[in-house]
Amino acid sequence: MKKEKIDRINHLARKSKQEGLTEAEKEEQAVLRKEYIENFREQFKGHLKRVKFVEDLSEEELVKIQKENEEIRRANEKAQRESEHLEQSSEQLEEKAEKIYDKNRQN
């Protein structure tokens, strides 16, 4: 569901508590809530379909999942290190650019 619709749901909820809604706004609120709930249910069903119980897995499947999780962990660590390296490089470039700028200003 788009952010604008969620914002509208929240706006109507606040307005309902503060001053009340017109009949048209009540109808709009009901439609938006229905859409939100349907969307939530579909997403939840999708999550449930992907759930696997460890007790139901074979030893091979469990080992495979553990290896995949370890690969993901390593990839995340590598990405974190690269991000930190890029941040340091960016800071160094900014410092060099400032020095060059200052030098050019003096000339």
JSON list of C-alpha atoms in Angstrom, two decimals:
[
{"chain": "A", "resi": 1, "resn": "MET", "atom": "CA", "xyz": [0.00, 0.00, 0.00]},
{"chain": "A", "resi": 2, "resn": "LYS", "atom": "CA", "xyz": [1.33, 3.42, -0.94]},
{"chain": "A", "resi": 3, "resn": "LYS", "atom": "CA", "xyz": [2.50, 5.82, 1.72]},
{"chain": "A", "resi": 4, "resn": "GLU", "atom": "CA", "xyz": [-0.06, 8.42, 0.62]},
{"chain": "A", "resi": 5, "resn": "LYS", "atom": "CA", "xyz": [-2.92, 6.04, 1.39]},
{"chain": "A", "resi": 6, "resn": "ILE", "atom": "CA", "xyz": [-1.50, 5.14, 4.79]},
{"chain": "A", "resi": 7, "resn": "ASP", "atom": "CA", "xyz": [-1.05, 8.84, 5.53]},
{"chain": "A", "resi": 8, "resn": "ARG", "atom": "CA", "xyz": [-4.68, 9.41, 4.53]},
{"chain": "A", "resi": 9, "resn": "ILE", "atom": "CA", "xyz": [-5.84, 6.57, 6.83]},
{"chain": "A", "resi": 10, "resn": "ASN", "atom": "CA", "xyz": [-3.93, 8.15, 9.71]},
{"chain": "A", "resi": 11, "resn": "HIS", "atom": "CA", "xyz": [-5.28, 11.61, 8.91]},
{"chain": "A", "resi": 12, "resn": "LEU", "atom": "CA", "xyz": [-8.86, 10.35, 8.89]},
{"chain": "A", "resi": 13, "resn": "ALA", "atom": "CA", "xyz": [-8.29, 8.49, 12.17]},
{"chain": "A", "resi": 14, "resn": "ARG", "atom": "CA", "xyz": [-6.98, 11.66, 13.85]},
{"chain": "A", "resi": 15, "resn": "LYS", "atom": "CA", "xyz": [-9.77, 13.77, 12.42]},
{"chain": "A", "resi": 16, "resn": "SER", "atom": "CA", "xyz": [-12.34, 11.21, 13.56]},
{"chain": "A", "resi": 17, "resn": "LYS", "atom": "CA", "xyz": [-11.08, 11.48, 17.14]},
{"chain": "A", "resi": 18, "resn": "GLN", "atom": "CA", "xyz": [-10.76, 15.26, 17.13]},
{"chain": "A", "resi": 19, "resn": "GLU", "atom": "CA", "xyz": [-13.78, 16.58, 15.28]},
{"chain": "A", "resi": 20, "resn": "GLY", "atom": "CA", "xyz": [-15.58, 13.73, 13.58]},
{"chain": "A", "resi": 21, "resn": "LEU", "atom": "CA", "xyz": [-15.93, 12.74, 9.95]},
{"chain": "A", "resi": 22, "resn": "THR", "atom": "CA", "xyz": [-18.45, 13.53, 7.26]},
{"chain": "A", "resi": 23, "resn": "GLU", "atom": "CA", "xyz": [-20.36, 10.64, 5.73]},
{"chain": "A", "resi": 24, "resn": "ALA", "atom": "CA", "xyz": [-18.13, 10.79, 2.65]},
{"chain": "A", "resi": 25, "resn": "GLU", "atom": "CA", "xyz": [-15.01, 10.65, 4.82]},
{"chain": "A", "resi": 26, "resn": "LYS", "atom": "CA", "xyz": [-16.45, 7.72, 6.78]},
{"chain": "A", "resi": 27, "resn": "GLU", "atom": "CA", "xyz": [-17.02, 5.85, 3.52]},
{"chain": "A", "resi": 28, "resn": "GLU", "atom": "CA", "xyz": [-13.50, 6.71, 2.32]},
{"chain": "A", "resi": 29, "resn": "GLN", "atom": "CA", "xyz": [-12.08, 5.54, 5.65]},
{"chain": "A", "resi": 30, "resn": "ALA", "atom": "CA", "xyz": [-13.95, 2.23, 5.40]},
{"chain": "A", "resi": 31, "resn": "VAL", "atom": "CA", "xyz": [-12.68, 1.63, 1.86]},
{"chain": "A", "resi": 32, "resn": "LEU", "atom": "CA", "xyz": [-9.10, 2.48, 2.82]},
{"chain": "A", "resi": 33, "resn": "ARG", "atom": "CA", "xyz": [-9.21, 0.29, 5.92]},
{"chain": "A", "resi": 34, "resn": "LYS", "atom": "CA", "xyz": [-10.58, -2.63, 3.90]},
{"chain": "A", "resi": 35, "resn": "GLU", "atom": "CA", "xyz": [-7.81, -2.23, 1.33]},
{"chain": "A", "resi": 36, "resn": "TYR", "atom": "CA", "xyz": [-5.19, -2.00, 4.10]},
{"chain": "A", "resi": 37, "resn": "ILE", "atom": "CA", "xyz": [-6.45, -5.15, 5.81]},
{"chain": "A", "resi": 38, "resn": "GLU", "atom": "CA", "xyz": [-6.57, -7.08, 2.52]},
{"chain": "A", "resi": 39, "resn": "ASN", "atom": "CA", "xyz": [-3.02, -5.99, 1.73]},
{"chain": "A", "resi": 40, "resn": "PHE", "atom": "CA", "xyz": [-1.85, -6.96, 5.22]},
{"chain": "A", "resi": 41, "resn": "ARG", "atom": "CA", "xyz": [-3.47, -10.40, 4.94]},
{"chain": "A", "resi": 42, "resn": "GLU", "atom": "CA", "xyz": [-1.84, -11.08, 1.58]},
{"chain": "A", "resi": 43, "resn": "GLN", "atom": "CA", "xyz": [1.59, -10.11, 2.90]},
{"chain": "A", "resi": 44, "resn": "PHE", "atom": "CA", "xyz": [1.07, -12.19, 6.02]},
{"chain": "A", "resi": 45, "resn": "LYS", "atom": "CA", "xyz": [0.03, -15.23, 3.96]},
{"chain": "A", "resi": 46, "resn": "GLY", "atom": "CA", "xyz": [3.19, -14.79, 1.91]},
{"chain": "A", "resi": 47, "resn": "HIS", "atom": "CA", "xyz": [5.29, -14.75, 5.08]},
{"chain": "A", "resi": 48, "resn": "LEU", "atom": "CA", "xyz": [3.57, -17.85, 6.41]},
{"chain": "A", "resi": 49, "resn": "LYS", "atom": "CA", "xyz": [4.17, -19.73, 3.16]},
{"chain": "A", "resi": 50, "resn": "ARG", "atom": "CA", "xyz": [7.91, -19.13, 3.56]},
{"chain": "A", "resi": 51, "resn": "VAL", "atom": "CA", "xyz": [8.05, -20.35, 7.17]},
{"chain": "A", "resi": 52, "resn": "LYS", "atom": "CA", "xyz": [9.83, -23.67, 7.63]},
{"chain": "A", "resi": 53, "resn": "PHE", "atom": "CA", "xyz": [9.89, -25.56, 10.87]},
{"chain": "A", "resi": 54, "resn": "VAL", "atom": "CA", "xyz": [13.28, -26.93, 11.82]},
{"chain": "A", "resi": 55, "resn": "GLU", "atom": "CA", "xyz": [11.68, -30.17, 13.01]},
{"chain": "A", "resi": 56, "resn": "ASP", "atom": "CA", "xyz": [10.29, -30.75, 9.51]},
{"chain": "A", "resi": 57, "resn": "LEU", "atom": "CA", "xyz": [13.64, -30.31, 7.74]},
{"chain": "A", "resi": 58, "resn": "SER", "atom": "CA", "xyz": [15.96, -33.09, 6.81]},
{"chain": "A", "resi": 59, "resn": "GLU", "atom": "CA", "xyz": [19.53, -32.92, 8.06]},
{"chain": "A", "resi": 60, "resn": "GLU", "atom": "CA", "xyz": [20.69, -31.96, 4.55]},
{"chain": "A", "resi": 61, "resn": "GLU", "atom": "CA", "xyz": [18.16, -29.13, 4.30]},
{"chain": "A", "resi": 62, "resn": "LEU", "atom": "CA", "xyz": [19.15, -27.83, 7.73]},
{"chain": "A", "resi": 63, "resn": "VAL", "atom": "CA", "xyz": [22.85, -27.87, 6.82]},
{"chain": "A", "resi": 64, "resn": "LYS", "atom": "CA", "xyz": [22.06, -26.08, 3.54]},
{"chain": "A", "resi": 65, "resn": "ILE", "atom": "CA", "xyz": [20.12, -23.34, 5.34]},
{"chain": "A", "resi": 66, "resn": "GLN", "atom": "CA", "xyz": [22.88, -22.93, 7.91]},
{"chain": "A", "resi": 67, "resn": "LYS", "atom": "CA", "xyz": [25.45, -22.56, 5.11]},
{"chain": "A", "resi": 68, "resn": "GLU", "atom": "CA", "xyz": [23.25, -20.02, 3.32]},
{"chain": "A", "resi": 69, "resn": "ASN", "atom": "CA", "xyz": [22.84, -18.05, 6.55]},
{"chain": "A", "resi": 70, "resn": "GLU", "atom": "CA", "xyz": [26.60, -18.10, 7.10]},
{"chain": "A", "resi": 71, "resn": "GLU", "atom": "CA", "xyz": [27.19, -16.85, 3.53]},
{"chain": "A", "resi": 72, "resn": "ILE", "atom": "CA", "xyz": [24.69, -14.07, 4.09]},
{"chain": "A", "resi": 73, "resn": "ARG", "atom": "CA", "xyz": [26.41, -13.14, 7.38]},
{"chain": "A", "resi": 74, "resn": "ARG", "atom": "CA", "xyz": [29.82, -13.02, 5.66]},
{"chain": "A", "resi": 75, "resn": "ALA", "atom": "CA", "xyz": [28.43, -10.96, 2.77]},
{"chain": "A", "resi": 76, "resn": "ASN", "atom": "CA", "xyz": [26.90, -8.50, 5.23]},
{"chain": "A", "resi": 77, "resn": "GLU", "atom": "CA", "xyz": [30.19, -8.19, 7.10]},
{"chain": "A", "resi": 78, "resn": "LYS", "atom": "CA", "xyz": [32.05, -7.63, 3.83]},
{"chain": "A", "resi": 79, "resn": "ALA", "atom": "CA", "xyz": [29.53, -5.00, 2.75]},
{"chain": "A", "resi": 80, "resn": "GLN", "atom": "CA", "xyz": [29.91, -3.28, 6.12]},
{"chain": "A", "resi": 81, "resn": "ARG", "atom": "CA", "xyz": [33.71, -3.22, 5.78]},
{"chain": "A", "resi": 82, "resn": "GLU", "atom": "CA", "xyz": [33.45, -1.87, 2.23]},
{"chain": "A", "resi": 83, "resn": "SER", "atom": "CA", "xyz": [30.99, 0.78, 3.37]},
{"chain": "A", "resi": 84, "resn": "GLU", "atom": "CA", "xyz": [33.37, 1.87, 6.13]},
{"chain": "A", "resi": 85, "resn": "HIS", "atom": "CA", "xyz": [36.25, 1.93, 3.65]},
{"chain": "A", "resi": 86, "resn": "LEU", "atom": "CA", "xyz": [34.23, 4.06, 1.22]},
{"chain": "A", "resi": 87, "resn": "GLU", "atom": "CA", "xyz": [33.29, 6.41, 4.02]},
{"chain": "A", "resi": 88, "resn": "GLN", "atom": "CA", "xyz": [36.97, 6.82, 4.98]},
{"chain": "A", "resi": 89, "resn": "SER", "atom": "CA", "xyz": [37.93, 7.35, 1.33]},
{"chain": "A", "resi": 90, "resn": "SER", "atom": "CA", "xyz": [35.19, 9.93, 0.98]},
{"chain": "A", "resi": 91, "resn": "GLU", "atom": "CA", "xyz": [36.45, 11.80, 4.04]},
{"chain": "A", "resi": 92, "resn": "GLN", "atom": "CA", "xyz": [39.99, 11.74, 2.67]},
{"chain": "A", "resi": 93, "resn": "LEU", "atom": "CA", "xyz": [38.81, 13.08, -0.69]},
{"chain": "A", "resi": 94, "resn": "GLU", "atom": "CA", "xyz": [36.89, 15.87, 1.04]},
{"chain": "A", "resi": 95, "resn": "GLU", "atom": "CA", "xyz": [40.02, 16.84, 2.98]},
{"chain": "A", "resi": 96, "resn": "LYS", "atom": "CA", "xyz": [42.10, 16.89, -0.22]},
{"chain": "A", "resi": 97, "resn": "ALA", "atom": "CA", "xyz": [39.45, 18.95, -2.00]},
{"chain": "A", "resi": 98, "resn": "GLU", "atom": "CA", "xyz": [39.42, 21.47, 0.88]},
{"chain": "A", "resi": 99, "resn": "LYS", "atom": "CA", "xyz": [43.22, 21.75, 0.74]},
{"chain": "A", "resi": 100, "resn": "ILE", "atom": "CA", "xyz": [43.14, 22.31, -3.03]},
{"chain": "A", "resi": 101, "resn": "TYR", "atom": "CA", "xyz": [40.35, 24.86, -2.65]},
{"chain": "A", "resi": 102, "resn": "ASP", "atom": "CA", "xyz": [42.25, 26.71, 0.07]},
{"chain": "A", "resi": 103, "resn": "LYS", "atom": "CA", "xyz": [45.43, 26.64, -2.00]},
{"chain": "A", "resi": 104, "resn": "ASN", "atom": "CA", "xyz": [43.62, 27.98, -5.07]},
{"chain": "A", "resi": 105, "resn": "ARG", "atom": "CA", "xyz": [41.99, 30.73, -2.98]},
{"chain": "A", "resi": 106, "resn": "GLN", "atom": "CA", "xyz": [45.41, 31.85, -1.77]},
{"chain": "A", "resi": 107, "resn": "ASN", "atom": "CA", "xyz": [46.73, 32.10, -5.33]}
]
